Amino acid sequence: MAQANSDTTQSRRTFAIISHPDAGKTTLTEKLLLTGGAIHLAGEVKARGAARRARSDWMKIEQQRGISVTSSVMTFERDGITFNLLDTPGHEDFSEDTYRTLTAVDSAIMVIDAAKGIEPQTRKLFEVCRLRSVPIITFVNKVDREGRPVFELLDEIADMLALDVSPQAYPVGMGGQFEGILDFETGEVARPEGPSKEFKGKRDDNPELPELFAEDIELAQIGYPEFDLEAYRNGDLTPVYFGSALKNFGVTELIEAIAKYAPPPRPQPAGDEQIEPTRDEVTGFIFKVQANMDPNHRDRIAFMRQVSGTFKRGMKLTPSGLGKPISIHSPILFFAQDREVADFAEPGDIIGIPNHGTLRVGDTLSEKNDIRFTGLPNFAPEILRRVQLKDPTKTKQLRKALDDLSEEGVIQVFYPELGAQHIVGVVGQLQLEVLISRLSAEYKVEAGLEASPFATARWLKGDEKALDEFEKYNRANLARDRDGDLVFMAKSPWDVSYQQEKNPDLTFSATKER
């Protein structure tokens, strides 16, 4: 048994950035990595045509669209603190993958566009954080452009998210009037320099503030609650920082706020008990599986969030789905674009475990195999399509590819009880494009999608007799998921409620715990 070193555990910060597409999350990710020294060249995100892509978006479809689709992890160290930044898919169609990533973090940064305020996707992701009481630091981005009045933004965060807001900084003007950012703690103003008006390190420690802003700044300092660490860590209060990721304003302050305030690894739920990071035994859970991360090697990597214990390379851990221990010989730590083999890992770390399909999303890994981490659900798909193979001789490759991609959580796959065509289910439209492009690029399978007669799916639960009876009369509307569980394929929501009324002994569930 390997007990976690509590000093090391205290120095871990595992966090994600949540935002609406286009609020500047990819740019902020880059700048955090740059400031943290993890990458030496920030891919200029704006130059879409340039070969220097944003370094955190590495899949082809991301490069074409300039969005983050896969959630990866980037680790960097600064001033004795190890930061594990989990990149969440920024596109609205990836709520399921994003949801799972948010189960693996201890805190989050919420990025808001100064001109747009809180947008629907930010709100959705925020609700996920709230479910798990994940503490949030807010970063209002793009203040070097014209934006909405500061108080309007602060009040919108407070009202829409029912959170106390505590501003920690204030933009001295926005857009054309932008003169820098005042830090409330130090009283210094970070000033723009040069023709590009970037922040290059110039701080004014005795600033003359234009009268126009002086009164507002005073009001912001006294009119909102003071920062309270306990309220923040309970998820009731958010400190608010202002800046421009593109022009380097506010990035250092953000890293320092995470180091200073964000919680170290938190206990994780396993049924009725909470597993503390200080527990002797090494435990963790798989929140993501990614196939073909390295195009040169057809590898699959399971991302494990370590919850407790000190992991040592070569250790044997038992996955809950398997029952027999596996040796982990080449676990990977991710330093931005590079990967390194990990000799040790502590609670809060994310390690990549190469495997050939033995590890799946939702699996718990542990030394004794007597714990199950809970709270990683599958969601009922909102779009269902039939897969049409262009070359019928590739049926076997297609089945393998669909199994792989469903294991990753990109799609769900259903095998109808009658009829041969596989049905894929997704939460959002973009996943279908990702599916077709990855089938072709990674599995050399050319396929198309056609309409399916079904609108949604529900997992069926109940005693065997009731299930058999139901199956006898509804075979044409039944399928199995990749675990072999029975799924009712409904033609409409009305269909679901009708069957529920007719079969009170069965549960028709829209989520399935992994």
Coordinates of C-alpha atoms in Angstrom, one line a residue:
M1 CA 0.0 0.0 0.0
A2 CA 1.3 3.4 -0.8
Q3 CA 0.1 6.3 1.2
A4 CA 0.0 9.7 -0.6
N5 CA 2.5 12.2 0.5
S6 CA 0.3 14.9 2.0
D7 CA 2.7 17.8 1.1
T8 CA 2.7 16.7 -2.5
T9 CA -1.1 16.3 -2.5
Q10 CA -1.4 19.9 -1.1
S11 CA 0.6 21.2 -4.0
R12 CA -1.7 19.8 -6.7
R13 CA -4.3 21.9 -8.5
T14 CA -6.5 20.0 -11.0
F15 CA -8.8 22.3 -12.9
A16 CA -10.7 22.9 -16.1
I17 CA -11.7 25.9 -18.1
I18 CA -15.4 26.2 -19.0
S19 CA -16.8 28.7 -21.5
H20 CA -19.0 29.2 -24.5
P21 CA -17.4 28.5 -27.9
D22 CA -15.4 31.7 -29.0
A23 CA -15.1 33.2 -25.5
G24 CA -11.4 32.7 -25.8
K25 CA -10.8 29.5 -23.9
T26 CA -8.2 28.1 -26.3
T27 CA -6.2 31.3 -26.2
L28 CA -6.4 31.4 -22.4
T29 CA -5.3 27.7 -22.2
E30 CA -2.3 28.6 -24.4
K31 CA -1.3 31.6 -22.4
L32 CA -1.6 29.7 -19.1
L33 CA 0.7 27.1 -20.5
L34 CA 3.1 29.7 -21.8
T35 CA 3.2 31.6 -18.5
G36 CA 3.6 28.3 -16.6
G37 CA 6.5 27.5 -18.9
A38 CA 4.9 24.4 -20.4
I39 CA 5.1 25.5 -24.0
H40 CA 7.5 28.0 -25.6
L41 CA 5.6 29.0 -28.6
A42 CA 1.9 30.0 -28.4
G43 CA 0.2 29.0 -31.6
E44 CA -1.5 32.2 -32.8
V45 CA -5.1 31.1 -32.7
K46 CA -6.3 33.9 -34.9
A47 CA -4.2 33.0 -37.9
R48 CA -6.4 30.2 -39.0
G49 CA -4.4 29.5 -42.2
A50 CA -1.1 29.3 -40.4
A51 CA 0.5 25.9 -39.7
R52 CA 1.1 26.9 -36.1
R53 CA -2.2 25.7 -34.7
A54 CA -3.3 26.3 -31.2
R55 CA -1.2 23.6 -29.5
S56 CA -4.0 22.3 -27.4
D57 CA -6.3 21.5 -30.4
W58 CA -4.7 18.6 -32.1
M59 CA -7.3 16.7 -34.0
K60 CA -8.0 17.3 -37.7
I61 CA -11.6 18.4 -37.2
E62 CA -10.5 20.8 -34.5
Q63 CA -7.9 22.3 -36.8
Q64 CA -10.5 22.8 -39.5
R65 CA -13.0 24.5 -37.2
G66 CA -10.7 26.0 -34.6
I67 CA -12.6 24.4 -31.7
S68 CA -11.6 21.9 -29.0
V69 CA -13.3 18.6 -29.5
T70 CA -11.2 16.1 -27.4
S71 CA -10.6 16.8 -23.8
S72 CA -6.9 16.4 -23.1
V73 CA -4.8 17.1 -20.1
M74 CA -1.8 19.5 -19.8
T75 CA 0.4 19.5 -16.8
F76 CA 2.8 22.3 -15.8
E77 CA 4.7 23.4 -12.7
R78 CA 5.2 26.9 -11.3
D79 CA 6.6 28.0 -8.0
G80 CA 6.3 24.5 -6.4
I81 CA 2.7 23.9 -7.5
T82 CA 1.8 21.2 -10.1
F83 CA -1.1 22.4 -12.2
N84 CA -3.2 19.8 -14.1
L85 CA -5.3 21.6 -16.7
L86 CA -8.0 19.5 -18.2
D87 CA -9.1 20.8 -21.6
T88 CA -12.9 20.5 -22.0
P89 CA -14.5 20.3 -25.4
G90 CA -15.7 23.9 -26.0
H91 CA -18.4 23.0 -28.4
E92 CA -22.0 22.7 -27.3
D93 CA -22.4 19.3 -28.9
F94 CA -19.9 17.8 -26.5
S95 CA -21.8 18.1 -23.3
E96 CA -21.4 14.5 -22.4
D97 CA -17.6 14.3 -22.8
T98 CA -17.3 17.7 -21.0
Y99 CA -19.5 16.5 -18.2
R100 CA -17.3 13.5 -17.6
T101 CA -14.2 15.7 -17.6
L102 CA -15.7 18.0 -15.0
T103 CA -16.1 14.9 -12.7
A104 CA -12.3 14.7 -12.6
V105 CA -11.5 18.3 -11.6
D106 CA -11.3 20.1 -8.2
S107 CA -12.1 23.6 -9.5
A108 CA -12.8 25.5 -12.7
I109 CA -12.2 28.8 -14.4
M110 CA -15.3 30.2 -16.1
V111 CA -14.4 32.4 -19.1
I112 CA -16.9 35.1 -20.1
D113 CA -16.7 37.3 -23.1
A114 CA -16.9 41.0 -21.9
A115 CA -19.2 41.9 -24.8
K116 CA -21.6 38.9 -24.5
G117 CA -21.8 38.1 -20.8
I118 CA -23.1 34.6 -19.8
E119 CA -24.0 32.5 -22.8
P120 CA -26.1 29.3 -22.9
Q121 CA -23.2 26.9 -23.0
T122 CA -21.4 28.5 -20.1
R123 CA -24.6 28.3 -18.1
K124 CA -25.0 24.6 -18.9
L125 CA -21.4 23.8 -17.8
F126 CA -21.8 25.9 -14.7
E127 CA -24.8 23.8 -13.7
V128 CA -22.6 20.7 -14.0
C129 CA -20.1 22.3 -11.7
R130 CA -22.8 23.2 -9.3
L131 CA -24.0 19.6 -9.1
R132 CA -20.6 18.7 -7.7
S133 CA -20.0 21.9 -5.8
V134 CA -16.9 22.6 -7.9
P135 CA -15.5 26.1 -6.9
I136 CA -15.3 28.6 -9.8
I137 CA -13.0 31.5 -10.5
T138 CA -14.5 33.9 -13.1
F139 CA -12.3 35.5 -15.8
V140 CA -14.0 38.2 -17.9
N141 CA -12.0 38.1 -21.2
K142 CA -11.5 40.6 -24.1
V143 CA -11.8 43.8 -22.0
D144 CA -9.4 45.4 -24.5
R145 CA -12.4 45.4 -26.9
E146 CA -15.7 47.2 -26.5
G147 CA -17.7 45.3 -23.8
R148 CA -20.7 45.7 -21.6
P149 CA -20.5 47.9 -18.4
V150 CA -18.6 46.2 -15.6
F151 CA -21.5 46.3 -13.1
E152 CA -23.9 44.9 -15.6
L153 CA -21.5 41.9 -16.1
L154 CA -21.0 41.4 -12.4
D155 CA -24.8 41.6 -11.7
E156 CA -25.5 39.2 -14.5
I157 CA -23.1 36.6 -13.0
A158 CA -24.7 37.1 -9.6
D159 CA -28.3 36.9 -10.8
M160 CA -28.1 34.2 -13.5
L161 CA -25.9 31.8 -11.6
A162 CA -27.1 32.7 -8.1
L163 CA -23.5 33.2 -6.9
D164 CA -22.0 35.9 -4.7
V165 CA -19.4 37.8 -6.8
S166 CA -16.3 39.3 -5.4
P167 CA -14.3 41.5 -8.0
Q168 CA -10.6 41.2 -7.5
A169 CA -9.6 43.6 -10.3
Y170 CA -11.1 46.3 -12.4
P171 CA -10.6 47.3 -16.1
V172 CA -9.5 50.9 -16.4
G173 CA -11.7 51.6 -19.5
M174 CA -12.6 49.1 -22.2
G175 CA -12.1 49.0 -26.0
G176 CA -10.7 52.3 -27.3
Q177 CA -10.5 53.7 -23.8
F178 CA -8.6 50.7 -22.3
E179 CA -5.7 51.9 -20.1
G180 CA -5.0 48.7 -18.1
I181 CA -6.2 46.5 -15.3
L182 CA -6.2 47.6 -11.6
D183 CA -5.4 44.8 -9.2
F184 CA -7.4 45.5 -5.9
E185 CA -4.9 43.5 -3.8
T186 CA -1.7 45.4 -4.8
G187 CA -3.3 48.6 -6.0
E188 CA -1.1 48.4 -9.1
V189 CA -2.3 48.9 -12.7
A190 CA -1.0 46.6 -15.4
R191 CA -0.5 48.8 -18.4
P192 CA -0.6 48.1 -22.2
E193 CA 2.6 48.8 -24.2
G194 CA 3.6 49.2 -27.8
P195 CA 1.5 49.4 -31.0
S196 CA -0.2 46.1 -30.2
K197 CA -1.2 47.4 -26.7
E198 CA -0.1 44.1 -25.0
F199 CA 0.9 43.6 -21.4
K200 CA 4.6 43.1 -21.3
G201 CA 5.2 43.4 -17.6
K202 CA 4.8 47.1 -17.0
R203 CA 3.0 47.8 -13.7
D204 CA 2.2 51.2 -12.3
D205 CA 2.3 51.1 -8.5
N206 CA 1.1 54.7 -8.0
P207 CA -1.5 55.1 -10.7
E208 CA -3.5 58.2 -11.4
L209 CA -6.9 56.9 -12.1
P210 CA -9.1 59.0 -14.5
E211 CA -12.0 60.6 -12.6
L212 CA -14.4 58.8 -14.9
F213 CA -13.5 55.5 -13.4
A214 CA -12.4 56.4 -9.9
E215 CA -15.9 56.4 -8.5
D216 CA -16.9 53.1 -10.1
I217 CA -13.7 51.5 -8.9
E218 CA -14.5 52.5 -5.3
L219 CA -18.0 51.2 -5.7
A220 CA -16.8 47.9 -7.0
Q221 CA -14.5 47.5 -4.0
I222 CA -17.1 48.3 -1.3
G223 CA -20.4 47.3 -3.1
Y224 CA -19.7 43.6 -3.4
P225 CA -18.8 40.9 -0.8
E226 CA -15.2 40.5 0.2
F227 CA -13.4 37.4 -1.0
D228 CA -14.2 34.5 1.5
L229 CA -12.2 31.4 0.9
E230 CA -14.7 29.0 2.5
A231 CA -17.6 30.4 0.5
Y232 CA -15.6 30.1 -2.7
R233 CA -14.5 26.5 -1.9
N234 CA -18.1 25.6 -1.1
G235 CA -19.2 26.9 -4.6
D236 CA -21.2 29.8 -3.2
L237 CA -18.9 32.7 -4.2
T238 CA -16.8 33.4 -7.2
P239 CA -13.8 35.8 -7.3
V240 CA -13.9 37.8 -10.6
Y241 CA -10.8 38.8 -12.6
F242 CA -10.7 40.9 -15.7
G243 CA -8.3 40.6 -18.6
S244 CA -7.5 39.8 -22.2
A245 CA -5.9 36.4 -22.8
L246 CA -4.8 37.5 -26.3
K247 CA -2.9 40.5 -24.9
N248 CA -1.6 38.7 -21.8
F249 CA -3.7 40.8 -19.3
G250 CA -4.8 38.9 -16.2
V251 CA -3.2 35.6 -17.0
T252 CA -0.5 35.7 -14.3
E253 CA -3.1 36.8 -11.7
L254 CA -5.3 33.9 -12.7
I255 CA -2.5 31.3 -12.2
E256 CA -1.7 32.9 -8.9
A257 CA -5.3 32.8 -7.8
I258 CA -5.5 29.1 -8.6
A259 CA -2.3 28.4 -6.7
K260 CA -3.5 30.5 -3.7
Y261 CA -7.2 29.7 -3.4
A262 CA -8.2 26.7 -5.5
P263 CA -8.6 23.5 -3.4
P264 CA -6.0 20.7 -3.5
P265 CA -7.4 17.3 -4.4
R266 CA -10.8 16.8 -2.9
P267 CA -12.5 13.6 -1.6
Q268 CA -14.5 11.7 -4.3
P269 CA -17.8 10.0 -3.9
A270 CA -17.9 6.2 -3.9
G271 CA -21.5 5.2 -3.1
D272 CA -22.2 6.3 0.5
E273 CA -18.6 7.0 1.4
Q274 CA -16.1 9.7 0.4
I275 CA -12.6 8.5 -0.6
E276 CA -10.1 10.9 0.9
P277 CA -6.8 11.7 -0.9
T278 CA -4.9 10.6 2.2
R279 CA -6.2 7.0 2.0
D280 CA -3.3 4.5 1.9
E281 CA -4.6 2.6 -1.1
V282 CA -4.1 3.8 -4.7
T283 CA -7.5 4.4 -6.3
G284 CA -8.7 6.3 -9.3
F285 CA -11.4 6.4 -12.0
I286 CA -11.3 6.5 -15.8
F287 CA -13.2 9.6 -17.1
K288 CA -12.1 9.4 -20.7
V289 CA -10.7 7.0 -23.2
Q290 CA -9.0 8.4 -26.3
A291 CA -8.1 6.2 -29.3
N292 CA -5.2 6.9 -31.7
M293 CA -3.7 9.8 -29.8
D294 CA -0.5 9.2 -31.6
P295 CA -1.2 8.6 -35.3
N296 CA 2.1 6.6 -35.6
H297 CA 0.9 4.1 -33.0
R298 CA -2.6 2.8 -32.9
D299 CA -2.8 3.3 -29.2
R300 CA -5.7 3.9 -26.9
I301 CA -5.2 5.8 -23.7
A302 CA -7.5 5.7 -20.7
F303 CA -7.3 8.9 -18.6
M304 CA -7.3 8.1 -14.9
R305 CA -8.0 10.7 -12.3
Q306 CA -6.0 9.5 -9.3
V307 CA -8.0 9.9 -6.1
S308 CA -5.7 8.5 -3.3
G309 CA -2.4 6.8 -2.6
T310 CA 1.0 7.2 -4.3
F311 CA 1.1 5.4 -7.6
K312 CA 4.4 3.8 -8.7
R313 CA 5.1 2.6 -12.2
G314 CA 4.6 -1.1 -12.7
M315 CA 2.0 -1.3 -10.0
K316 CA -0.9 -3.7 -10.3
L317 CA -4.4 -2.2 -10.2
T318 CA -7.7 -3.9 -10.7
P319 CA -10.3 -2.3 -12.9
S320 CA -13.8 -2.7 -11.6
G321 CA -15.1 -3.8 -15.0
L322 CA -12.6 -6.7 -15.2
G323 CA -12.0 -8.2 -11.8
K324 CA -8.4 -9.2 -12.6
P325 CA -5.4 -7.0 -11.9
I326 CA -3.5 -5.4 -14.7
S327 CA 0.1 -4.2 -14.5
I328 CA 0.6 -0.6 -15.5
H329 CA 4.1 -0.5 -17.0
S330 CA 4.1 2.7 -19.0
P331 CA 1.8 5.2 -17.5
I332 CA 1.9 8.6 -19.1
L333 CA 2.0 12.2 -17.8
F334 CA 1.1 14.9 -20.2
F335 CA 3.3 18.0 -20.4
A336 CA 1.4 20.0 -23.0
Q337 CA 2.4 18.5 -26.4
D338 CA 4.9 16.1 -24.9
R339 CA 4.3 12.9 -23.1
E340 CA 6.5 11.4 -20.4
V341 CA 6.4 8.0 -18.7
A342 CA 5.4 8.6 -15.1
D343 CA 7.4 6.8 -12.4
F344 CA 5.2 8.3 -9.6
A345 CA 1.8 10.0 -9.4
E346 CA 0.0 11.6 -6.5
P347 CA -3.7 12.3 -5.8
G348 CA -5.1 14.9 -8.2
D349 CA -2.8 13.8 -11.0
I350 CA -4.2 12.6 -14.3
I351 CA -2.3 9.6 -15.8
G352 CA -2.7 8.1 -19.2
I353 CA -2.8 4.3 -19.3
P354 CA -2.2 2.7 -22.7
N355 CA -4.4 -0.3 -23.2
H356 CA -6.1 -2.4 -25.9
G357 CA -9.7 -1.8 -24.9
T358 CA -9.6 -3.3 -21.4
L359 CA -10.3 0.0 -19.7
R360 CA -13.6 1.9 -20.1
V361 CA -15.1 5.2 -19.1
G362 CA -16.5 4.9 -15.6
D363 CA -14.1 2.1 -14.5
T364 CA -12.7 2.4 -11.0
L365 CA -9.1 1.2 -10.6
S366 CA -7.8 0.2 -7.1
E367 CA -5.4 -2.1 -5.4
K368 CA -8.1 -4.1 -3.5
N369 CA -11.1 -3.8 -5.9
D370 CA -13.6 -3.0 -3.1
I371 CA -14.4 0.6 -4.1
R372 CA -16.7 1.9 -6.9
F373 CA -16.6 5.6 -7.7
T374 CA -20.0 6.9 -8.7
G375 CA -21.4 9.7 -10.7
L376 CA -20.2 9.1 -14.3
P377 CA -23.4 8.8 -16.3
N378 CA -24.3 8.0 -19.9
F379 CA -27.0 10.3 -21.3
A380 CA -29.9 9.2 -23.6
P381 CA -28.9 10.3 -27.1
E382 CA -30.9 13.1 -28.7
I383 CA -30.0 12.2 -32.3
L384 CA -30.1 8.6 -33.7
R385 CA -28.8 7.6 -37.1
R386 CA -28.3 4.4 -39.1
V387 CA -24.8 3.7 -40.3
Q388 CA -24.6 2.9 -44.0
L389 CA -21.4 1.1 -45.1
K390 CA -20.1 2.1 -48.6
D391 CA -18.1 -1.2 -48.9
P392 CA -20.1 -4.1 -47.4
T393 CA -16.9 -6.2 -47.0
K394 CA -15.8 -3.9 -44.1
T395 CA -18.6 -4.9 -41.7
K396 CA -16.0 -6.3 -39.2
Q397 CA -13.9 -3.1 -39.3
L398 CA -17.0 -1.0 -38.8
R399 CA -18.1 -3.0 -35.7
K400 CA -14.6 -2.6 -34.2
A401 CA -14.5 1.1 -34.9
L402 CA -18.0 1.7 -33.5
D403 CA -17.0 -0.3 -30.4
D404 CA -13.8 1.8 -30.0
L405 CA -15.6 5.1 -30.4
S406 CA -18.4 4.2 -28.1
E407 CA -15.9 3.2 -25.5
E408 CA -14.4 6.6 -25.8
G409 CA -17.7 8.2 -25.3
V410 CA -17.7 9.9 -28.8
I411 CA -20.9 8.1 -29.7
Q412 CA -23.2 5.4 -28.3
V413 CA -23.8 2.4 -30.4
F414 CA -27.0 0.2 -30.4
Y415 CA -27.4 -3.2 -32.1
P416 CA -31.1 -3.7 -33.0
E417 CA -32.7 -7.0 -32.1
L418 CA -34.1 -7.2 -35.6
G419 CA -32.3 -5.9 -38.7
A420 CA -28.6 -5.7 -39.3
Q421 CA -27.8 -2.0 -39.4
H422 CA -26.0 -0.5 -36.4
I423 CA -27.6 2.6 -35.0
V424 CA -25.4 5.3 -33.5
G425 CA -26.7 7.8 -30.9
V426 CA -25.2 11.2 -30.1
V427 CA -26.0 14.1 -27.8
G428 CA -25.1 16.7 -30.5
Q429 CA -24.8 17.1 -34.3
L430 CA -21.0 17.7 -34.4
Q431 CA -20.3 14.3 -32.9
L432 CA -21.7 12.8 -36.2
E433 CA -19.2 14.7 -38.2
V434 CA -16.4 13.6 -35.9
L435 CA -17.6 10.0 -36.3
I436 CA -17.6 10.0 -40.1
S437 CA -14.2 11.8 -40.3
R438 CA -12.6 9.5 -37.7
L439 CA -14.0 6.3 -39.4
S440 CA -12.3 7.4 -42.6
A441 CA -9.1 8.8 -41.2
E442 CA -8.3 6.2 -38.5
Y443 CA -10.1 3.1 -39.5
K444 CA -10.2 3.4 -43.3
V445 CA -13.9 2.8 -43.3
E446 CA -16.0 4.9 -45.6
A447 CA -19.5 5.2 -44.3
G448 CA -22.5 7.5 -44.5
L449 CA -25.4 8.1 -42.1
E450 CA -29.1 7.9 -42.8
A451 CA -32.2 8.7 -40.9
S452 CA -33.3 6.2 -38.4
P453 CA -37.0 5.6 -37.5
F454 CA -36.2 6.3 -33.8
A455 CA -36.0 9.6 -32.0
T456 CA -34.6 8.7 -28.6
A457 CA -33.5 5.7 -26.5
R458 CA -34.2 4.6 -22.9
W459 CA -32.4 2.0 -20.8
L460 CA -34.8 -0.7 -19.6
K461 CA -34.7 -2.0 -16.1
G462 CA -37.0 -4.4 -14.2
D463 CA -37.3 -8.0 -13.2
E464 CA -36.5 -10.7 -15.7
K465 CA -40.1 -11.8 -16.2
A466 CA -41.4 -8.3 -17.0
L467 CA -38.5 -7.7 -19.4
D468 CA -39.1 -11.0 -21.2
E469 CA -42.7 -10.2 -21.6
F470 CA -42.0 -6.7 -22.9
E471 CA -39.4 -8.1 -25.3
K472 CA -41.9 -10.6 -26.8
Y473 CA -44.2 -7.9 -28.0
N474 CA -41.7 -5.1 -28.8
R475 CA -38.8 -6.8 -30.5
A476 CA -38.8 -4.4 -33.4
N477 CA -38.2 -1.4 -31.1
L478 CA -35.5 -3.0 -29.0
A479 CA -31.7 -3.0 -29.2
R480 CA -28.7 -3.8 -27.1
D481 CA -26.0 -1.3 -26.2
R482 CA -22.4 -2.3 -26.3
D483 CA -22.6 -3.8 -22.8
G484 CA -25.5 -6.0 -23.9
D485 CA -28.0 -4.0 -21.8
L486 CA -31.5 -3.8 -23.2
V487 CA -32.6 -0.4 -24.7
F488 CA -36.0 0.7 -25.8
M489 CA -35.8 2.7 -29.1
A490 CA -38.6 5.2 -29.1
K491 CA -40.1 6.8 -32.2
S492 CA -41.1 9.9 -30.1
P493 CA -41.3 11.1 -26.5
W494 CA -45.0 10.2 -26.6
D495 CA -44.0 6.6 -27.3
V496 CA -41.8 6.6 -24.1
S497 CA -44.7 7.9 -21.9
Y498 CA -47.2 5.5 -23.5
Q499 CA -45.0 2.5 -22.8
Q500 CA -44.2 3.7 -19.3
E501 CA -47.9 3.8 -18.5
K502 CA -48.5 0.4 -20.0
N503 CA -45.6 -1.2 -18.2
P504 CA -45.4 0.2 -14.7
D505 CA -43.1 -2.6 -13.6
L506 CA -40.3 -1.4 -15.9
T507 CA -38.1 1.7 -15.6
F508 CA -37.3 3.6 -18.8
S509 CA -34.2 5.5 -17.8
A510 CA -32.7 8.5 -19.7
T511 CA -29.3 8.0 -18.0
K512 CA -27.2 4.9 -17.2
E513 CA -24.5 5.0 -14.4
R514 CA -21.2 3.7 -15.8

